[in-house]
PDB file of C-alpha atoms and ligand atoms in Angstrom:
ATOM      1  CA  MET A   1      47.253  72.911 -58.524  1.00  0.00           C
ATOM      2  CA  LYS A   2      47.129  70.539 -56.215  1.00  0.00           C
ATOM      3  CA  THR A   3      49.993  67.839 -55.983  1.00  0.00           C
ATOM      4  CA  ARG A   4      48.265  64.025 -57.099  1.00  0.00           C
ATOM      5  CA  VAL A   5      49.617  60.960 -55.734  1.00  0.00           C
ATOM      6  CA  LEU A   6      48.622  57.488 -56.898  1.00  0.00           C
ATOM      7  CA  MET A   7      49.464  54.495 -55.037  1.00  0.00           C
ATOM      8  CA  VAL A   8      49.565  51.078 -57.088  1.00  0.00           C
ATOM      9  CA  CYS A   9      49.049  47.350 -56.080  1.00  0.00           C
ATOM     10  CA  LEU A  10      47.733  44.161 -58.157  1.00  0.00           C
ATOM     11  CA  GLY A  11      44.206  43.812 -56.837  1.00  0.00           C
ATOM     12  CA  ASN A  12      43.685  47.606 -55.285  1.00  0.00           C
ATOM     13  CA  ILE A  13      42.078  45.782 -51.929  1.00  0.00           C
ATOM     14  CA  CYS A  14      44.952  44.935 -49.986  1.00  0.00           C
ATOM     15  CA  ARG A  15      48.031  47.515 -49.753  1.00  0.00           C
ATOM     16  CA  SER A  16      47.511  50.182 -51.758  1.00  0.00           C
ATOM     17  CA  PRO A  17      43.973  51.306 -50.071  1.00  0.00           C
ATOM     18  CA  LEU A  18      46.202  51.313 -46.707  1.00  0.00           C
ATOM     19  CA  ALA A  19      48.582  53.439 -48.487  1.00  0.00           C
ATOM     20  CA  GLU A  20      45.905  55.320 -49.868  1.00  0.00           C
ATOM     21  CA  GLY A  21      44.252  56.043 -46.274  1.00  0.00           C
ATOM     22  CA  ILE A  22      47.558  56.385 -44.627  1.00  0.00           C
ATOM     23  CA  LEU A  23      49.161  59.241 -47.023  1.00  0.00           C
ATOM     24  CA  LYS A  24      45.429  61.071 -46.781  1.00  0.00           C
ATOM     25  CA  SER A  25      45.423  61.349 -42.833  1.00  0.00           C
ATOM     26  CA  LYS A  26      49.175  62.656 -42.794  1.00  0.00           C
ATOM     27  CA  VAL A  27      48.578  65.652 -45.986  1.00  0.00           C
ATOM     28  CA  ASN A  28      46.308  68.817 -46.157  1.00  0.00           C
ATOM     29  CA  SER A  29      43.179  67.806 -48.797  1.00  0.00           C
ATOM     30  CA  GLU A  30      43.515  71.303 -49.994  1.00  0.00           C
ATOM     31  CA  GLU A  31      46.507  70.777 -51.316  1.00  0.00           C
ATOM     32  CA  ILE A  32      47.144  67.104 -51.959  1.00  0.00           C
ATOM     33  CA  TYR A  33      44.652  64.506 -53.611  1.00  0.00           C
ATOM     34  CA  VAL A  34      45.396  60.731 -52.755  1.00  0.00           C
ATOM     35  CA  ASP A  35      44.056  58.110 -54.931  1.00  0.00           C
ATOM     36  CA  SER A  36      45.057  53.958 -55.461  1.00  0.00           C
ATOM     37  CA  ALA A  37      44.319  51.601 -58.258  1.00  0.00           C
ATOM     38  CA  GLY A  38      44.827  48.119 -59.235  1.00  0.00           C
ATOM     39  CA  THR A  39      46.913  46.419 -62.136  1.00  0.00           C
ATOM     40  CA  GLY A  40      44.323  43.852 -62.195  1.00  0.00           C
ATOM     41  CA  SER A  41      40.849  44.375 -62.971  1.00  0.00           C
ATOM     42  CA  TRP A  42      39.150  41.378 -60.616  1.00  0.00           C
ATOM     43  CA  HIS A  43      38.182  43.621 -57.814  1.00  0.00           C
ATOM     44  CA  VAL A  44      36.731  46.553 -59.599  1.00  0.00           C
ATOM     45  CA  GLY A  45      33.849  48.570 -57.884  1.00  0.00           C
ATOM     46  CA  GLN A  46      34.456  46.288 -54.404  1.00  0.00           C
ATOM     47  CA  LEU A  47      35.412  47.592 -51.373  1.00  0.00           C
ATOM     48  CA  PRO A  48      38.912  47.143 -50.069  1.00  0.00           C
ATOM     49  CA  ASP A  49      39.804  43.731 -48.138  1.00  0.00           C
ATOM     50  CA  SER A  50      38.231  42.927 -44.577  1.00  0.00           C
ATOM     51  CA  ARG A  51      41.267  42.453 -43.111  1.00  0.00           C
ATOM     52  CA  SER A  52      42.796  46.155 -44.439  1.00  0.00           C
ATOM     53  CA  ILE A  53      40.099  47.814 -43.323  1.00  0.00           C
ATOM     54  CA  GLU A  54      39.737  46.233 -39.638  1.00  0.00           C
ATOM     55  CA  ILE A  55      43.913  46.829 -39.715  1.00  0.00           C
ATOM     56  CA  ALA A  56      43.177  50.687 -40.517  1.00  0.00           C
ATOM     57  CA  LYS A  57      40.287  50.771 -38.100  1.00  0.00           C
ATOM     58  CA  VAL A  58      42.825  49.655 -35.157  1.00  0.00           C
ATOM     59  CA  HIS A  59      45.016  52.696 -36.012  1.00  0.00           C
ATOM     60  CA  GLY A  60      41.699  55.403 -36.672  1.00  0.00           C
ATOM     61  CA  LEU A  61      41.612  55.318 -40.198  1.00  0.00           C
ATOM     62  CA  ASP A  62      38.521  54.539 -42.444  1.00  0.00           C
ATOM     63  CA  LEU A  63      38.775  53.020 -45.627  1.00  0.00           C
ATOM     64  CA  THR A  64      35.354  52.291 -46.348  1.00  0.00           C
ATOM     65  CA  ASN A  65      34.523  55.421 -48.940  1.00  0.00           C
ATOM     66  CA  GLN A  66      37.489  53.339 -51.252  1.00  0.00           C
ATOM     67  CA  ARG A  67      36.253  51.162 -53.953  1.00  0.00           C
ATOM     68  CA  GLY A  68      38.574  49.098 -56.274  1.00  0.00           C
ATOM     69  CA  ARG A  69      39.600  50.428 -59.520  1.00  0.00           C
ATOM     70  CA  GLN A  70      42.142  49.836 -62.556  1.00  0.00           C
ATOM     71  CA  PHE A  71      45.492  51.565 -63.192  1.00  0.00           C
ATOM     72  CA  THR A  72      45.081  53.756 -67.285  1.00  0.00           C
ATOM     73  CA  GLN A  73      47.355  55.025 -69.439  1.00  0.00           C
ATOM     74  CA  LYS A  74      45.457  58.074 -68.334  1.00  0.00           C
ATOM     75  CA  ASP A  75      46.866  57.952 -64.886  1.00  0.00           C
ATOM     76  CA  PHE A  76      50.163  58.955 -66.016  1.00  0.00           C
ATOM     77  CA  LEU A  77      48.646  62.336 -67.396  1.00  0.00           C
ATOM     78  CA  ASP A  78      46.458  62.777 -64.085  1.00  0.00           C
ATOM     79  CA  PHE A  79      49.210  61.875 -60.955  1.00  0.00           C
ATOM     80  CA  ASP A  80      52.735  63.756 -60.192  1.00  0.00           C
ATOM     81  CA  PHE A  81      53.810  60.776 -58.729  1.00  0.00           C
ATOM     82  CA  ILE A  82      52.735  56.858 -59.157  1.00  0.00           C
ATOM     83  CA  PHE A  83      54.196  54.773 -56.117  1.00  0.00           C
ATOM     84  CA  VAL A  84      53.768  50.438 -56.415  1.00  0.00           C
ATOM     85  CA  MET A  85      53.859  48.333 -53.602  1.00  0.00           C
ATOM     86  CA  ASP A  86      56.245  45.863 -55.560  1.00  0.00           C
ATOM     87  CA  ASN A  87      58.387  44.988 -58.344  1.00  0.00           C
ATOM     88  CA  SER A  88      55.968  42.994 -59.963  1.00  0.00           C
ATOM     89  CA  ASN A  89      53.364  46.391 -60.314  1.00  0.00           C
ATOM     90  CA  LYS A  90      56.404  48.506 -61.264  1.00  0.00           C
ATOM     91  CA  ALA A  91      57.078  46.005 -64.452  1.00  0.00           C
ATOM     92  CA  ASP A  92      53.165  46.244 -64.843  1.00  0.00           C
ATOM     93  CA  VAL A  93      52.955  50.054 -65.097  1.00  0.00           C
ATOM     94  CA  LEU A  94      55.684  50.827 -66.624  1.00  0.00           C
ATOM     95  CA  GLN A  95      55.231  48.367 -69.914  1.00  0.00           C
ATOM     96  CA  LEU A  96      51.987  51.352 -70.111  1.00  0.00           C
ATOM     97  CA  ALA A  97      54.346  54.333 -70.050  1.00  0.00           C
ATOM     98  CA  GLN A  98      54.679  55.996 -72.999  1.00  0.00           C
ATOM     99  CA  ASN A  99      57.702  58.516 -72.586  1.00  0.00           C
ATOM    100  CA  GLU A 100      60.587  59.158 -70.075  1.00  0.00           C
ATOM    101  CA  SER A 101      58.528  62.080 -67.739  1.00  0.00           C
ATOM    102  CA  GLU A 102      55.760  59.139 -67.278  1.00  0.00           C
ATOM    103  CA  VAL A 103      57.855  56.526 -66.701  1.00  0.00           C
ATOM    104  CA  LYS A 104      60.173  59.244 -63.890  1.00  0.00           C
ATOM    105  CA  LYS A 105      56.721  59.344 -61.926  1.00  0.00           C
ATOM    106  CA  VAL A 106      57.171  55.249 -60.584  1.00  0.00           C
ATOM    107  CA  GLN A 107      58.621  54.873 -57.637  1.00  0.00           C
ATOM    108  CA  LEU A 108      58.733  51.656 -55.560  1.00  0.00           C
ATOM    109  CA  ILE A 109      57.389  52.646 -52.102  1.00  0.00           C
ATOM    110  CA  LEU A 110      59.656  51.178 -50.004  1.00  0.00           C
ATOM    111  CA  ASP A 111      62.282  53.413 -52.061  1.00  0.00           C
ATOM    112  CA  GLU A 112      61.267  55.764 -48.936  1.00  0.00           C
ATOM    113  CA  LEU A 113      63.086  53.486 -46.711  1.00  0.00           C
ATOM    114  CA  PHE A 114      65.504  51.648 -48.204  1.00  0.00           C
ATOM    115  CA  PRO A 115      66.933  53.681 -51.588  1.00  0.00           C
ATOM    116  CA  TYR A 116      67.940  51.056 -54.266  1.00  0.00           C
ATOM    117  CA  GLU A 117      67.373  48.379 -52.869  1.00  0.00           C
ATOM    118  CA  ASN A 118      64.293  47.178 -54.556  1.00  0.00           C
ATOM    119  CA  VAL A 119      62.051  46.298 -51.634  1.00  0.00           C
ATOM    120  CA  ASP A 120      58.830  44.950 -51.913  1.00  0.00           C
ATOM    121  CA  VAL A 121      55.819  45.792 -50.144  1.00  0.00           C
ATOM    122  CA  PRO A 122      54.598  41.852 -49.515  1.00  0.00           C
ATOM    123  CA  ASP A 123      51.177  40.905 -50.754  1.00  0.00           C
ATOM    124  CA  PRO A 124      49.227  39.654 -47.372  1.00  0.00           C
ATOM    125  CA  TYR A 125      46.689  38.520 -49.256  1.00  0.00           C
ATOM    126  CA  TYR A 126      46.692  34.672 -48.808  1.00  0.00           C
ATOM    127  CA  GLY A 127      48.367  35.282 -45.301  1.00  0.00           C
ATOM    128  CA  GLY A 128      47.018  36.488 -42.099  1.00  0.00           C
ATOM    129  CA  GLU A 129      46.132  39.190 -40.350  1.00  0.00           C
ATOM    130  CA  GLN A 130      49.877  39.607 -38.670  1.00  0.00           C
ATOM    131  CA  GLY A 131      50.473  40.041 -42.289  1.00  0.00           C
ATOM    132  CA  PHE A 132      48.343  43.303 -42.335  1.00  0.00           C
ATOM    133  CA  GLU A 133      50.154  44.813 -39.554  1.00  0.00           C
ATOM    134  CA  SER A 134      53.077  44.583 -40.762  1.00  0.00           C
ATOM    135  CA  VAL A 135      52.278  46.140 -43.991  1.00  0.00           C
ATOM    136  CA  TYR A 136      50.587  48.550 -42.248  1.00  0.00           C
ATOM    137  CA  GLN A 137      53.817  49.619 -40.421  1.00  0.00           C
ATOM    138  CA  MET A 138      55.795  49.617 -43.382  1.00  0.00           C
ATOM    139  CA  LEU A 139      53.330  51.980 -45.288  1.00  0.00           C
ATOM    140  CA  ASP A 140      53.470  54.773 -42.544  1.00  0.00           C
ATOM    141  CA  LYS A 141      56.781  54.673 -41.984  1.00  0.00           C
ATOM    142  CA  ALA A 142      57.305  55.419 -45.995  1.00  0.00           C
ATOM    143  CA  CYS A 143      54.396  57.353 -45.762  1.00  0.00           C
ATOM    144  CA  ASN A 144      55.737  60.068 -43.218  1.00  0.00           C
ATOM    145  CA  GLU A 145      58.934  59.815 -45.758  1.00  0.00           C
ATOM    146  CA  ILE A 146      56.386  60.784 -48.453  1.00  0.00           C
ATOM    147  CA  VAL A 147      55.477  63.970 -46.596  1.00  0.00           C
ATOM    148  CA  LYS A 148      58.558  65.167 -46.355  1.00  0.00           C
ATOM    149  CA  ARG A 149      59.265  65.690 -49.631  1.00  0.00           C
ATOM    150  CA  LEU A 150      55.674  66.469 -51.296  1.00  0.00           C
TER     151      LEU A 150
HETATM  152  P1  LIG B 201      46.479  43.648 -53.323  1.00  0.00           P
HETATM  153  O1  LIG B 201      46.507  42.198 -52.752  1.00  0.00           O
HETATM  154  O2  LIG B 201      47.637  43.831 -54.313  1.00  0.00           O
HETATM  155  O3  LIG B 201      47.462  44.340 -52.403  1.00  0.00           O
HETATM  156  O4  LIG B 201      45.447  44.174 -53.307  1.00  0.00           O
HETATM  157  C1  LIG B 201      46.141  41.052 -53.592  1.00  0.00           C
HETATM  158  C2  LIG B 201      44.530  40.853 -53.721  1.00  0.00           C
HETATM  159  C3  LIG B 201      44.111  40.386 -54.731  1.00  0.00           C
HETATM  160  C4  LIG B 201      44.744  39.525 -55.313  1.00  0.00           C
HETATM  161  C5  LIG B 201      46.000  39.461 -55.222  1.00  0.00           C
HETATM  162  C6  LIG B 201      46.623  40.430 -55.031  1.00  0.00           C
HETATM  163  N1  LIG B 201      44.052  38.589 -56.422  1.00  0.00           N
HETATM  164  O5  LIG B 201      44.689  37.726 -57.296  1.00  0.00           O
HETATM  165  O6  LIG B 201      42.783  38.251 -56.237  1.00  0.00           O
END
């Protein structure tokens, strides 16, 4: 059975598509399945934000086969690890958890770099290009740590 990893943010167009693309590039797809979702529904069916697509491209990754989807309760059954980008995503996801084993699957992605410090990946949606590069760098480092434990 493949290990299944889900990346979650609010819109599923900026941060979690990048996290999905980065982690996919670091693992064997025969062994590990990676997906992403948003807690909100505004961008269901849409491509990632053009700025995420662009920054991924700069780093050799293609996000254009991704489409937005909303996180559902079923994702707790389908995934082994659920990495959320910020504390607000974490609260939204945990609200749908039905037992302790589901709660335990949910982790802030930057806990990989700063354990117990509750650090958010900042939402770059309303900012400029630079925000996307800085998000890319954080997610790249966090995914290096995730790979070590999968
Ligand atoms: P993301 O960024 O959660 O990193 O995908 C956002 C994208 C869109 C919105 C909010 C955050 N929005 O409100 O539409």
